[in-house]
Short mmCIF file of C-alpha atoms and ligand atoms in Angstrom, two decimals:
data_model
loop_
_atom_site.label_atom_id
_atom_site.label_comp_id
_atom_site.label_asym_id
_atom_site.label_seq_id
_atom_site.Cartn_x
_atom_site.Cartn_y
_atom_site.Cartn_z
CA MET A 8 228.73 76.53 -122.77
CA ASN A 9 227.45 73.59 -120.69
CA GLN A 10 227.42 70.10 -122.21
CA LYS A 11 223.90 68.81 -122.85
CA PHE A 12 222.69 65.20 -123.02
CA GLU A 13 219.37 63.59 -123.85
CA THR A 14 219.77 61.46 -120.74
CA LEU A 15 222.07 61.80 -117.74
CA ILE A 16 222.54 58.83 -115.40
CA ILE A 17 224.01 59.14 -111.91
CA GLY A 18 225.60 55.94 -110.62
CA LEU A 19 227.27 53.09 -112.47
CA GLY A 20 226.20 50.09 -110.43
CA PRO A 21 223.99 47.41 -112.01
CA ALA A 22 221.03 49.84 -112.29
CA GLY A 23 222.98 52.67 -113.95
CA MET A 24 224.87 50.32 -116.28
CA ALA A 25 221.66 48.56 -117.38
CA ALA A 26 219.94 51.90 -118.08
CA ALA A 27 222.98 53.20 -120.00
CA ILE A 28 223.19 50.03 -122.13
CA LYS A 29 219.48 50.24 -123.04
CA LEU A 30 219.72 53.92 -123.95
CA ALA A 31 222.96 53.63 -125.93
CA GLN A 32 221.52 50.70 -127.89
CA GLN A 33 218.57 52.91 -128.89
CA GLY A 34 220.85 55.70 -130.07
CA VAL A 35 220.17 58.07 -127.16
CA HIS A 36 222.88 60.68 -126.46
CA VAL A 37 223.64 59.50 -122.94
CA ALA A 38 226.14 60.42 -120.20
CA VAL A 39 226.90 58.64 -116.92
CA VAL A 40 228.51 59.93 -113.74
CA ASP A 41 230.16 57.91 -110.97
CA GLU A 42 232.54 58.65 -108.11
CA ASN A 43 234.52 55.51 -108.88
CA PRO A 44 237.17 55.15 -111.58
CA GLU A 45 235.49 52.08 -113.13
CA PRO A 46 231.88 50.91 -113.61
CA GLY A 47 230.48 48.27 -111.24
CA GLY A 48 228.98 50.11 -108.25
CA GLN A 49 229.14 48.49 -104.83
CA ILE A 50 228.65 44.90 -105.76
CA TYR A 51 230.67 44.62 -108.98
CA ARG A 52 233.38 47.02 -107.82
CA GLN A 53 236.58 46.79 -109.89
CA PRO A 54 240.00 46.71 -108.22
CA PRO A 55 241.56 50.22 -108.19
CA GLY A 56 243.95 51.46 -110.95
CA ASP A 57 246.74 49.09 -111.89
CA PHE A 58 245.99 46.84 -108.91
CA VAL A 59 245.64 43.25 -110.19
CA ILE A 60 243.99 40.46 -108.20
CA GLU A 61 245.36 37.29 -109.73
CA ASP A 62 243.14 34.80 -107.92
CA LYS A 63 239.74 35.99 -109.20
CA SER A 64 237.94 33.19 -107.30
CA PHE A 65 238.65 35.27 -104.21
CA LEU A 66 236.22 37.93 -105.46
CA GLY A 67 233.32 35.48 -105.15
CA VAL A 68 230.44 34.20 -107.27
CA ARG A 69 228.87 37.66 -107.64
CA TYR A 70 232.01 39.14 -109.18
CA ARG A 71 231.82 36.62 -112.03
CA VAL A 72 228.10 37.40 -112.57
CA GLY A 73 228.95 41.11 -112.79
CA GLN A 74 231.56 40.63 -115.51
CA ASP A 75 228.75 40.05 -118.00
CA ILE A 76 227.04 43.43 -117.61
CA ILE A 77 230.38 45.24 -117.30
CA ARG A 78 231.46 43.67 -120.62
CA GLN A 79 228.20 44.79 -122.30
CA PHE A 80 228.70 48.31 -120.94
CA ASN A 81 232.33 48.44 -122.07
CA GLN A 82 231.35 47.34 -125.60
CA LEU A 83 229.17 50.48 -125.85
CA ARG A 84 231.72 52.88 -124.35
CA ASP A 85 232.18 54.82 -127.59
CA LYS A 86 228.43 55.65 -127.56
CA ILE A 87 228.38 56.81 -123.91
CA THR A 88 229.99 59.88 -122.33
CA ILE A 89 231.53 58.76 -119.03
CA PHE A 90 232.28 61.14 -116.16
CA SER A 91 234.31 58.87 -113.88
CA GLU A 92 235.80 59.86 -110.49
CA THR A 93 233.13 62.56 -110.60
CA THR A 94 230.54 63.46 -107.96
CA ALA A 95 227.10 64.86 -108.73
CA TRP A 96 226.55 67.39 -105.94
CA GLY A 97 223.89 69.89 -106.98
CA PHE A 98 220.73 70.24 -109.03
CA PHE A 99 219.75 73.62 -110.44
CA GLU A 100 216.98 75.14 -112.59
CA GLY A 101 215.26 71.79 -113.18
CA THR A 102 217.60 70.56 -115.92
CA THR A 103 221.16 71.13 -114.73
CA MET A 104 223.35 68.86 -112.62
CA ALA A 105 226.49 70.21 -110.97
CA LEU A 106 229.46 67.86 -111.01
CA GLU A 107 232.85 67.90 -109.31
CA HIS A 108 235.92 66.26 -110.84
CA MET A 109 239.40 66.67 -109.33
CA GLY A 110 238.38 69.87 -107.57
CA HIS A 111 236.74 71.47 -110.63
CA ILE A 112 233.08 72.27 -111.23
CA GLU A 113 231.30 71.22 -114.39
CA LEU A 114 227.62 71.87 -115.16
CA VAL A 115 225.76 69.49 -117.45
CA GLU A 116 222.23 69.76 -118.78
CA PHE A 117 219.81 66.97 -119.55
CA ASP A 118 216.36 66.20 -120.92
CA LYS A 119 215.97 63.08 -118.76
CA LEU A 120 217.69 62.20 -115.50
CA ILE A 121 218.01 58.65 -114.11
CA LEU A 122 219.19 58.49 -110.49
CA CYS A 123 220.88 55.21 -109.53
CA GLU A 124 222.62 56.30 -106.33
CA GLY A 125 222.55 52.85 -104.69
CA ALA A 126 222.45 52.06 -100.99
CA MET A 127 224.49 52.64 -97.86
CA GLU A 128 224.96 50.59 -94.72
CA ARG A 129 222.70 51.07 -91.72
CA SER A 130 224.32 52.01 -88.41
CA ILE A 131 222.86 51.03 -85.05
CA PRO A 132 224.67 52.62 -82.10
CA PHE A 133 225.73 50.80 -78.92
CA PRO A 134 228.13 51.84 -76.15
CA GLY A 135 231.62 52.00 -77.67
CA TRP A 136 230.53 51.73 -81.32
CA THR A 137 232.72 54.64 -82.42
CA LEU A 138 235.99 52.98 -81.31
CA PRO A 139 238.61 52.42 -84.02
CA GLY A 140 238.48 48.80 -85.20
CA ILE A 141 234.68 48.77 -85.44
CA MET A 142 233.49 48.99 -89.04
CA THR A 143 230.59 48.14 -91.29
CA ALA A 144 230.49 44.75 -93.00
CA GLY A 145 230.50 46.26 -96.50
CA GLY A 146 233.46 48.51 -95.67
CA LEU A 147 235.37 45.53 -94.32
CA GLN A 148 234.50 43.43 -97.34
CA LYS A 149 235.73 46.21 -99.63
CA MET A 150 239.10 46.23 -97.83
CA ILE A 151 239.50 42.45 -98.00
CA LYS A 152 238.26 41.83 -101.52
CA TYR A 153 239.41 44.84 -103.48
CA GLN A 154 242.41 46.15 -101.53
CA ARG A 155 243.52 42.73 -100.21
CA LEU A 156 243.86 44.23 -96.72
CA LEU A 157 243.04 42.49 -93.46
CA PRO A 158 242.56 45.23 -90.86
CA GLY A 159 242.87 42.92 -87.82
CA LYS A 160 243.52 39.39 -86.58
CA ARG A 161 240.59 38.45 -84.32
CA PHE A 162 237.17 39.38 -85.71
CA LEU A 163 233.66 39.37 -84.31
CA LEU A 164 230.77 39.80 -86.76
CA SER A 165 227.38 41.08 -85.66
CA GLY A 166 224.28 42.04 -87.57
CA ALA A 167 221.20 40.95 -89.44
CA SER A 168 222.08 40.51 -93.08
CA PRO A 169 223.09 37.86 -95.64
CA LEU A 170 226.20 39.98 -96.24
CA GLN A 171 227.57 38.73 -92.91
CA LEU A 172 228.11 35.21 -94.21
CA SER A 173 229.88 36.47 -97.31
CA VAL A 174 232.22 38.61 -95.16
CA ALA A 175 232.90 35.69 -92.79
CA ALA A 176 233.78 33.51 -95.79
CA SER A 177 236.21 36.14 -97.13
CA LEU A 178 237.82 36.49 -93.69
CA VAL A 179 238.43 32.79 -93.08
CA LYS A 180 239.68 32.27 -96.63
CA ASP A 181 242.21 35.02 -95.94
CA GLY A 182 243.39 33.33 -92.73
CA ALA A 183 241.67 35.58 -90.17
CA GLU A 184 240.24 34.22 -86.94
CA VAL A 185 236.49 34.78 -86.59
CA VAL A 186 235.59 34.30 -82.91
CA ALA A 187 231.84 34.46 -83.58
CA LEU A 188 229.26 35.41 -86.17
CA CYS A 189 226.28 36.88 -84.27
CA GLU A 190 223.06 36.93 -86.27
CA ALA A 191 220.00 38.70 -84.85
CA ILE A 192 217.43 36.66 -86.73
CA ARG A 193 216.22 33.35 -85.32
CA ILE A 194 216.57 30.07 -87.25
CA LYS A 195 212.78 29.83 -87.61
CA ASP A 196 212.82 33.19 -89.41
CA SER A 197 215.75 32.24 -91.68
CA LEU A 198 213.80 29.16 -92.73
CA LYS A 199 211.20 31.46 -94.30
CA LEU A 200 213.85 32.28 -96.91
CA MET A 201 214.49 28.66 -97.91
CA PRO A 202 211.73 28.18 -100.55
CA GLU A 203 212.86 31.32 -102.42
CA ILE A 204 216.58 30.49 -102.12
CA ILE A 205 215.92 27.02 -103.54
CA ARG A 206 213.77 28.46 -106.34
CA GLN A 207 216.54 30.88 -107.37
CA LYS A 208 219.31 28.38 -108.17
CA GLY A 209 222.06 31.00 -108.43
CA LEU A 210 221.30 32.22 -104.92
CA PHE A 211 221.45 28.72 -103.50
CA LYS A 212 224.88 28.16 -105.06
CA GLU A 213 226.05 31.54 -103.75
CA ALA A 214 224.82 30.84 -100.20
CA VAL A 215 226.54 27.43 -100.15
CA SER A 216 229.79 28.95 -101.44
CA TYR A 217 229.86 31.24 -98.37
CA LEU A 218 228.61 28.73 -95.82
CA PHE A 219 231.06 25.99 -96.72
CA PRO A 220 234.36 27.75 -95.73
CA VAL A 221 232.70 29.15 -92.59
CA LEU A 222 231.58 25.70 -91.43
CA LYS A 223 234.92 24.18 -92.42
CA LYS A 224 236.70 26.57 -90.04
CA SER A 225 234.08 25.84 -87.32
CA VAL A 226 233.18 29.53 -86.91
CA PRO A 227 230.54 29.68 -84.12
CA ILE A 228 227.29 31.06 -85.60
CA LEU A 229 225.32 32.44 -82.65
CA ARG A 230 221.64 33.36 -83.08
CA PRO A 231 219.73 35.32 -82.04
CA TYR A 232 222.69 37.34 -80.73
CA SER A 233 224.06 40.84 -81.20
CA VAL A 234 226.99 42.89 -79.99
CA ILE A 235 225.81 45.19 -77.17
CA SER A 236 228.98 47.02 -76.14
CA ALA A 237 232.64 47.47 -76.96
CA SER A 238 235.56 48.74 -74.93
CA GLY A 239 239.23 49.56 -75.41
CA ASP A 240 241.64 52.47 -75.09
CA ASN A 241 242.60 53.80 -78.49
CA ARG A 242 240.96 50.88 -80.32
CA ILE A 243 238.58 48.04 -79.57
CA ARG A 244 239.94 45.35 -77.24
CA GLU A 245 236.76 43.63 -76.05
CA ALA A 246 233.24 43.17 -77.41
CA THR A 247 230.26 41.95 -75.40
CA ILE A 248 227.36 40.15 -77.01
CA ALA A 249 223.95 39.12 -75.64
CA ARG A 250 221.08 36.90 -76.67
CA LEU A 251 218.12 38.80 -78.13
CA ASP A 252 214.43 38.46 -77.33
CA GLU A 253 211.64 38.41 -79.98
CA ASP A 254 211.87 42.21 -80.33
CA TRP A 255 215.70 41.97 -80.63
CA ALA A 256 216.31 43.60 -77.23
CA PRO A 257 219.21 42.06 -75.27
CA ILE A 258 218.28 39.57 -72.53
CA ALA A 259 220.03 40.37 -69.22
CA GLY A 260 222.27 37.59 -67.92
CA THR A 261 223.12 36.16 -71.37
CA GLU A 262 226.18 38.38 -71.98
CA ARG A 263 229.49 36.95 -73.23
CA THR A 264 232.68 38.91 -73.77
CA PHE A 265 235.33 38.25 -76.43
CA GLU A 266 238.82 39.66 -76.83
CA VAL A 267 238.92 41.00 -80.40
CA ASP A 268 240.65 43.69 -82.43
CA THR A 269 237.97 44.16 -85.10
CA VAL A 270 234.17 44.13 -85.08
CA SER A 271 232.11 44.06 -88.26
CA LEU A 272 228.55 45.41 -88.18
CA GLY A 273 226.10 44.30 -90.86
CA TYR A 274 222.59 45.55 -90.14
CA GLY A 275 221.51 45.86 -93.76
CA PHE A 276 221.18 48.76 -96.16
CA LEU A 277 219.29 52.02 -96.59
CA PRO A 278 218.44 53.64 -99.93
CA VAL A 279 220.68 56.57 -100.90
CA ALA A 280 218.41 59.15 -102.48
CA ARG A 281 220.16 62.42 -101.71
CA LEU A 282 219.83 63.71 -105.26
CA ALA A 283 216.22 62.53 -105.49
CA ARG A 284 215.47 64.64 -102.40
CA LEU A 285 217.40 67.58 -103.80
CA CYS A 286 215.37 67.32 -107.03
CA GLY A 287 212.17 67.54 -104.97
CA CYS A 288 210.94 63.99 -105.69
CA ALA A 289 208.14 62.87 -103.35
CA HIS A 290 209.19 60.22 -100.82
CA VAL A 291 207.32 57.50 -98.91
CA TYR A 292 208.31 55.88 -95.64
CA ASP A 293 209.00 52.15 -95.90
CA PRO A 294 208.46 50.60 -92.42
CA VAL A 295 210.25 47.37 -93.42
CA LEU A 296 213.41 49.19 -94.55
CA LYS A 297 212.86 51.75 -91.78
CA SER A 298 213.69 54.42 -94.28
CA TRP A 299 212.23 57.01 -96.63
CA LYS A 300 212.55 56.26 -100.32
CA PRO A 301 211.49 58.04 -103.53
CA GLU A 302 208.01 57.25 -104.76
CA THR A 303 208.00 55.75 -108.28
CA ASP A 304 205.50 54.33 -110.73
CA ILE A 305 206.05 51.03 -112.57
CA PHE A 306 208.28 52.80 -115.13
CA MET A 307 210.58 54.04 -112.32
CA GLN A 308 209.32 57.58 -112.95
CA THR A 309 209.43 59.79 -109.83
CA SER A 310 206.89 62.47 -108.95
CA VAL A 311 209.02 65.01 -110.87
CA ALA A 312 208.64 64.98 -114.66
CA ASN A 313 211.66 63.57 -116.56
CA ILE A 314 213.35 62.25 -113.40
CA TYR A 315 213.55 58.50 -112.78
CA THR A 316 215.21 56.45 -110.08
CA ALA A 317 216.21 52.78 -110.25
CA GLY A 318 218.04 50.20 -108.17
CA ASP A 319 218.74 50.35 -104.46
CA SER A 320 218.12 54.09 -104.30
CA SER A 321 214.43 53.39 -104.96
CA GLY A 322 214.24 50.60 -102.31
CA VAL A 323 216.88 48.07 -101.35
CA ASP A 324 216.11 44.97 -103.41
CA GLY A 325 219.56 43.78 -104.52
CA ALA A 326 221.67 43.75 -107.65
CA ASP A 327 219.45 41.58 -109.87
CA LEU A 328 216.41 43.77 -109.36
CA ALA A 329 218.54 46.91 -109.72
CA GLU A 330 219.57 45.71 -113.18
CA VAL A 331 215.96 45.04 -114.25
CA GLU A 332 214.78 48.41 -112.90
CA GLY A 333 217.64 50.13 -114.75
CA ARG A 334 216.49 48.49 -117.98
CA ILE A 335 212.89 49.55 -117.35
CA ALA A 336 213.89 53.17 -116.70
CA GLY A 337 216.17 53.19 -119.77
CA THR A 338 213.54 51.68 -122.05
CA HIS A 339 210.85 54.09 -120.84
CA ALA A 340 213.13 57.12 -121.23
CA ALA A 341 214.08 55.98 -124.76
CA ALA A 342 210.37 55.70 -125.65
CA GLU A 343 209.58 59.13 -124.20
CA LEU A 344 212.47 60.58 -126.22
CA GLY A 345 210.86 59.09 -129.31
CA LYS A 346 213.72 56.64 -130.01
CA ILE A 347 211.39 53.61 -129.83
CA SER A 348 207.63 53.38 -130.23
CA MET A 349 205.36 52.89 -127.21
CA ASP A 350 204.36 49.50 -128.71
CA GLU A 351 208.02 48.46 -128.82
CA ARG A 352 208.43 49.69 -125.22
CA ASP A 353 205.46 47.58 -124.09
CA ARG A 354 206.81 44.55 -125.95
CA GLN A 355 210.17 44.91 -124.14
CA PHE A 356 208.42 45.47 -120.81
CA LYS A 357 206.54 42.16 -120.94
CA SER A 358 209.58 40.02 -120.11
CA LEU A 359 211.13 42.70 -117.86
CA PHE A 360 208.01 42.89 -115.66
CA HIS A 361 207.88 39.11 -115.46
CA THR A 362 211.51 38.94 -114.17
CA LEU A 363 210.85 41.91 -111.87
CA GLU A 364 207.93 40.16 -110.16
CA SER A 365 209.87 36.96 -109.61
CA ILE A 366 212.84 38.77 -108.00
CA LYS A 367 210.54 41.04 -105.96
CA ARG A 368 208.86 38.02 -104.41
CA TYR A 369 212.21 36.94 -103.01
CA SER A 370 213.46 40.39 -101.99
CA LYS A 371 210.20 41.12 -100.14
CA VAL A 372 210.67 38.03 -97.96
CA LEU A 373 214.36 38.84 -97.48
CA ASN A 374 213.69 42.44 -96.44
CA ARG A 375 210.94 41.41 -94.03
CA VAL A 376 213.05 38.71 -92.37
CA PHE A 377 216.08 40.98 -91.93
CA SER A 378 214.17 44.16 -91.03
CA PRO A 379 215.73 45.40 -87.76
CA ARG A 380 213.31 45.25 -84.85
CA SER A 381 212.97 48.08 -82.37
CA GLY A 382 214.75 46.28 -79.46
CA LEU A 383 218.07 46.87 -81.22
CA PHE A 384 217.66 50.61 -80.75
CA THR A 385 217.36 50.17 -76.97
CA ILE A 386 220.96 48.89 -76.70
CA MET A 387 222.35 52.43 -76.78
CA GLU A 388 222.71 54.21 -73.44
CA ASP A 389 222.13 57.89 -72.61
CA ASP A 390 225.73 58.87 -73.30
CA THR A 391 226.07 56.79 -76.48
CA ILE A 392 226.97 58.98 -79.45
CA VAL A 393 224.22 59.06 -82.08
CA CYS A 394 225.62 61.71 -84.45
CA ARG A 395 229.31 61.06 -85.05
CA CYS A 396 230.04 64.33 -86.88
CA GLU A 397 228.69 66.59 -84.10
CA ARG A 398 229.20 64.09 -81.21
CA ILE A 399 225.55 64.35 -80.13
CA THR A 400 224.42 61.69 -77.64
CA ALA A 401 221.12 59.84 -77.31
CA LYS A 402 220.38 61.90 -74.17
CA GLU A 403 220.67 65.16 -76.16
CA VAL A 404 218.30 63.83 -78.81
CA PHE A 405 215.78 62.82 -76.15
CA ALA A 406 216.12 66.29 -74.56
CA GLY A 407 215.25 67.79 -77.96
CA ILE A 408 212.16 65.57 -78.21
CA GLU A 409 211.10 66.64 -74.71
CA LYS A 410 211.49 70.28 -75.74
CA GLY A 411 208.80 69.58 -78.33
CA PHE A 412 210.82 69.03 -81.53
CA ARG A 413 208.61 66.62 -83.49
CA ASN A 414 210.09 67.07 -86.94
CA ILE A 415 213.52 65.81 -88.07
CA ASN A 416 214.41 69.28 -89.38
CA GLU A 417 213.45 70.88 -86.04
CA ILE A 418 215.49 68.47 -83.97
CA LYS A 419 218.55 69.64 -85.90
CA LYS A 420 218.48 72.57 -83.44
CA THR A 421 220.23 70.15 -81.03
CA ARG A 422 222.93 69.99 -83.77
CA VAL A 423 222.15 66.35 -84.48
CA CYS A 424 222.42 65.62 -88.26
CA MET A 425 224.16 69.01 -88.74
CA GLY A 426 227.70 67.76 -89.48
CA PRO A 427 229.45 67.33 -92.82
CA CYS A 428 227.55 64.11 -93.63
CA GLN A 429 224.24 66.08 -93.43
CA GLY A 430 222.60 63.28 -91.46
CA ARG A 431 223.54 60.55 -93.93
CA THR A 432 224.44 58.18 -91.05
CA CYS A 433 222.30 59.42 -88.18
CA GLU A 434 219.01 60.46 -89.80
CA SER A 435 217.66 56.90 -89.69
CA ILE A 436 218.77 56.47 -86.05
CA VAL A 437 217.19 59.75 -84.91
CA THR A 438 214.00 58.88 -86.82
CA GLU A 439 213.80 55.56 -84.96
CA LEU A 440 214.34 57.28 -81.58
CA MET A 441 211.55 59.75 -82.39
CA LEU A 442 209.23 56.92 -83.48
CA GLN A 443 209.94 55.13 -80.22
CA LYS A 444 208.85 58.26 -78.33
CA GLY A 445 205.46 57.96 -80.06
CA ILE A 446 205.87 60.65 -82.73
CA PRO A 447 204.11 59.57 -85.96
CA ILE A 448 206.32 59.26 -89.05
CA GLU A 449 204.22 61.88 -90.90
CA ASP A 450 205.21 64.43 -88.23
CA ILE A 451 208.86 63.39 -88.22
CA GLY A 452 209.21 63.62 -92.02
CA HIS A 453 212.60 63.46 -93.72
CA MET A 454 215.48 65.90 -93.74
CA THR A 455 215.74 68.59 -96.36
CA ILE A 456 219.02 68.58 -98.19
CA ARG A 457 221.01 71.40 -99.75
CA PRO A 458 223.79 71.50 -102.32
CA PRO A 459 226.57 70.55 -102.08
CA ILE A 460 225.17 67.19 -100.93
CA THR A 461 228.65 66.09 -99.88
CA PRO A 462 231.66 68.13 -98.64
CA MET A 463 233.40 69.98 -101.48
CA PRO A 464 236.61 72.07 -101.58
CA VAL A 465 235.81 75.76 -101.11
CA PHE A 466 238.48 76.88 -103.64
CA MET A 467 236.44 75.10 -106.33
CA PHE A 468 233.61 77.63 -105.94
CA GLU A 469 236.05 80.56 -105.92
CA GLU A 470 237.68 79.29 -109.11
CA TYR A 471 234.26 78.85 -110.72
CA ALA A 472 233.13 82.37 -109.74
CA HIS A 473 236.30 83.83 -111.32
CA SER A 474 235.69 81.90 -114.53
CA LEU A 475 232.27 83.52 -115.07
C1 FAD B 1431 229.00 48.60 -98.93
C2 FAD B 1431 228.08 47.66 -99.66
C3 FAD B 1431 228.45 46.32 -99.87
C4 FAD B 1431 227.59 45.43 -100.51
N1 FAD B 1431 227.95 44.11 -100.69
C5 FAD B 1431 227.08 43.24 -101.27
C6 FAD B 1431 227.42 41.86 -101.43
O1 FAD B 1431 228.48 41.41 -101.05
N2 FAD B 1431 226.50 41.03 -102.01
C7 FAD B 1431 225.29 41.50 -102.45
O2 FAD B 1431 224.48 40.72 -102.98
N3 FAD B 1431 224.94 42.81 -102.33
C8 FAD B 1431 225.81 43.68 -101.73
N4 FAD B 1431 225.45 44.99 -101.57
C9 FAD B 1431 224.18 45.44 -102.14
C10 FAD B 1431 224.40 45.64 -103.65
O3 FAD B 1431 225.57 46.35 -103.82
C11 FAD B 1431 223.27 46.39 -104.26
O4 FAD B 1431 222.07 45.67 -104.11
C12 FAD B 1431 223.49 46.68 -105.75
O5 FAD B 1431 224.80 47.04 -106.01
C13 FAD B 1431 222.53 47.78 -106.15
O6 FAD B 1431 222.90 48.31 -107.38
P1 FAD B 1431 222.65 49.84 -107.71
O7 FAD B 1431 223.03 50.00 -109.13
O8 FAD B 1431 221.30 50.23 -107.29
O9 FAD B 1431 223.64 50.65 -106.77
P2 FAD B 1431 225.21 50.56 -106.49
O10 FAD B 1431 225.80 49.31 -106.97
O11 FAD B 1431 225.37 50.90 -105.06
O12 FAD B 1431 225.80 51.74 -107.37
C14 FAD B 1431 225.56 53.09 -107.08
C15 FAD B 1431 226.71 53.89 -107.66
O13 FAD B 1431 226.35 55.25 -107.64
C16 FAD B 1431 227.48 56.01 -107.27
N5 FAD B 1431 226.98 57.29 -106.73
C17 FAD B 1431 226.05 57.48 -105.77
N6 FAD B 1431 225.84 58.78 -105.56
C18 FAD B 1431 226.64 59.44 -106.44
C19 FAD B 1431 226.86 60.82 -106.71
N7 FAD B 1431 226.21 61.79 -106.06
N8 FAD B 1431 227.78 61.15 -107.65
C20 FAD B 1431 228.46 60.19 -108.34
N9 FAD B 1431 228.28 58.86 -108.14
C21 FAD B 1431 227.38 58.50 -107.18
C22 FAD B 1431 228.19 55.15 -106.26
O14 FAD B 1431 229.56 55.49 -106.15
C23 FAD B 1431 227.98 53.76 -106.86
O15 FAD B 1431 229.05 53.40 -107.71
C24 FAD B 1431 226.33 45.89 -100.96
C25 FAD B 1431 225.96 47.25 -100.77
C26 FAD B 1431 226.82 48.13 -100.13
C27 FAD B 1431 226.38 49.55 -99.90
#
């Protein structure tokens, strides 16, 4: 007999935790699922197992902010069923989610589903980008902060994201050499952020806490610059950067080469909405994020009845907004389940909507300023790999477009997006290449997804079949 819950939440970042807290407080029979052992999501990630980080200041301002919501969540643990180290991989019959835990399948049923899958880092290919030693900024930050690992000695950072400064600060505090921090946005564009940063006092303090150690170590901050190629034998040895024009295309003759052993790439985030797609939720294309995202109303309700999505999976707006959206989804679900009256829901919404608007004003400016411009996608060459799983190059994608493939699901005939990650990394890149060839986004569409949404051990299905 499958377990059944009034509400099932996928993801225990700020959005999922906020929704779970709201629901548990209203007496809803709620369960939460997350791949990680502890709540926190990407931003408030907890150190693994018995691993203790004594100097908590190393985890940054944000870590301290996160302790508050984690504490609230932990206080309600006895009212919440927690599926930790568990992956949600399939959605069946409209009300059943398939989970995997330690190689075993479990099916759970729900009345309401809140998807808080978070975000992932955007990849932008360039010649040599698949060499060992080249990694995403968030991945690098995770190693430094939570595993206390420094994967190299001489680092070059390149991207267009506030995360870059936070990673640079962690690196220099840990004694690494940062040869340059290349930022694609121009100073005049960063200045557009100033009024909002000053208005949000916490943000100002956070930004200064990252900038100070970077300036103290005299890390060269080069803008508008980006890495354009990397070379090495079995790992990166050299990285070349170039100045960017207004469209973020490299300007010939401005190249500089650095000897490095690690390159960090921070070109922002994309919503992760694999389950929302699997559940059949309608999506819209966001030209600023350069990504599809689930369509929601103000209550975070998707186009499918009883399914909500909150946080970065519904549009990348940061941890503070994720928390507010989680509370909105939780409050609305509790009202629909009859645990609070609609009047009480509306009373609670008043202050939530007010906070939401104020954070959205800032995140809108932030997303617009850091939105990658099309010149960045011209850095790749014909033989640059676009799809890492299937080793498909840009040339092969262009050949597919010339053959007449105008839809992202058709172009999979070239085997692009057909590997184990099901296009998780390369869908956004291929979409951009198709857009640049003049295909309208409505024709390109988004990829269909099938369960399991992530690779799963085959024996698990055999074992399950035998148990029936
Ligand atoms: C790598 C990375 C590093 C970041 N670093 C910073 C930073 O330094 N500063 C900053 O301000 N912002 C940072 N961000 C952005 C910030 O993390 C988000 O804005 C914020 O965490 C959004 O909260 P959320 O609840 O929407 O999602 P998240 O915090 O991302 O939480 C989503 C959770 O859902 C889980 N999940 C997803 N799919 C499944 C599934 N199918 N089954 C089970 N569990 C699932 C994930 O494991 C994760 O724990 C980072 C984002 C990423 C991706």
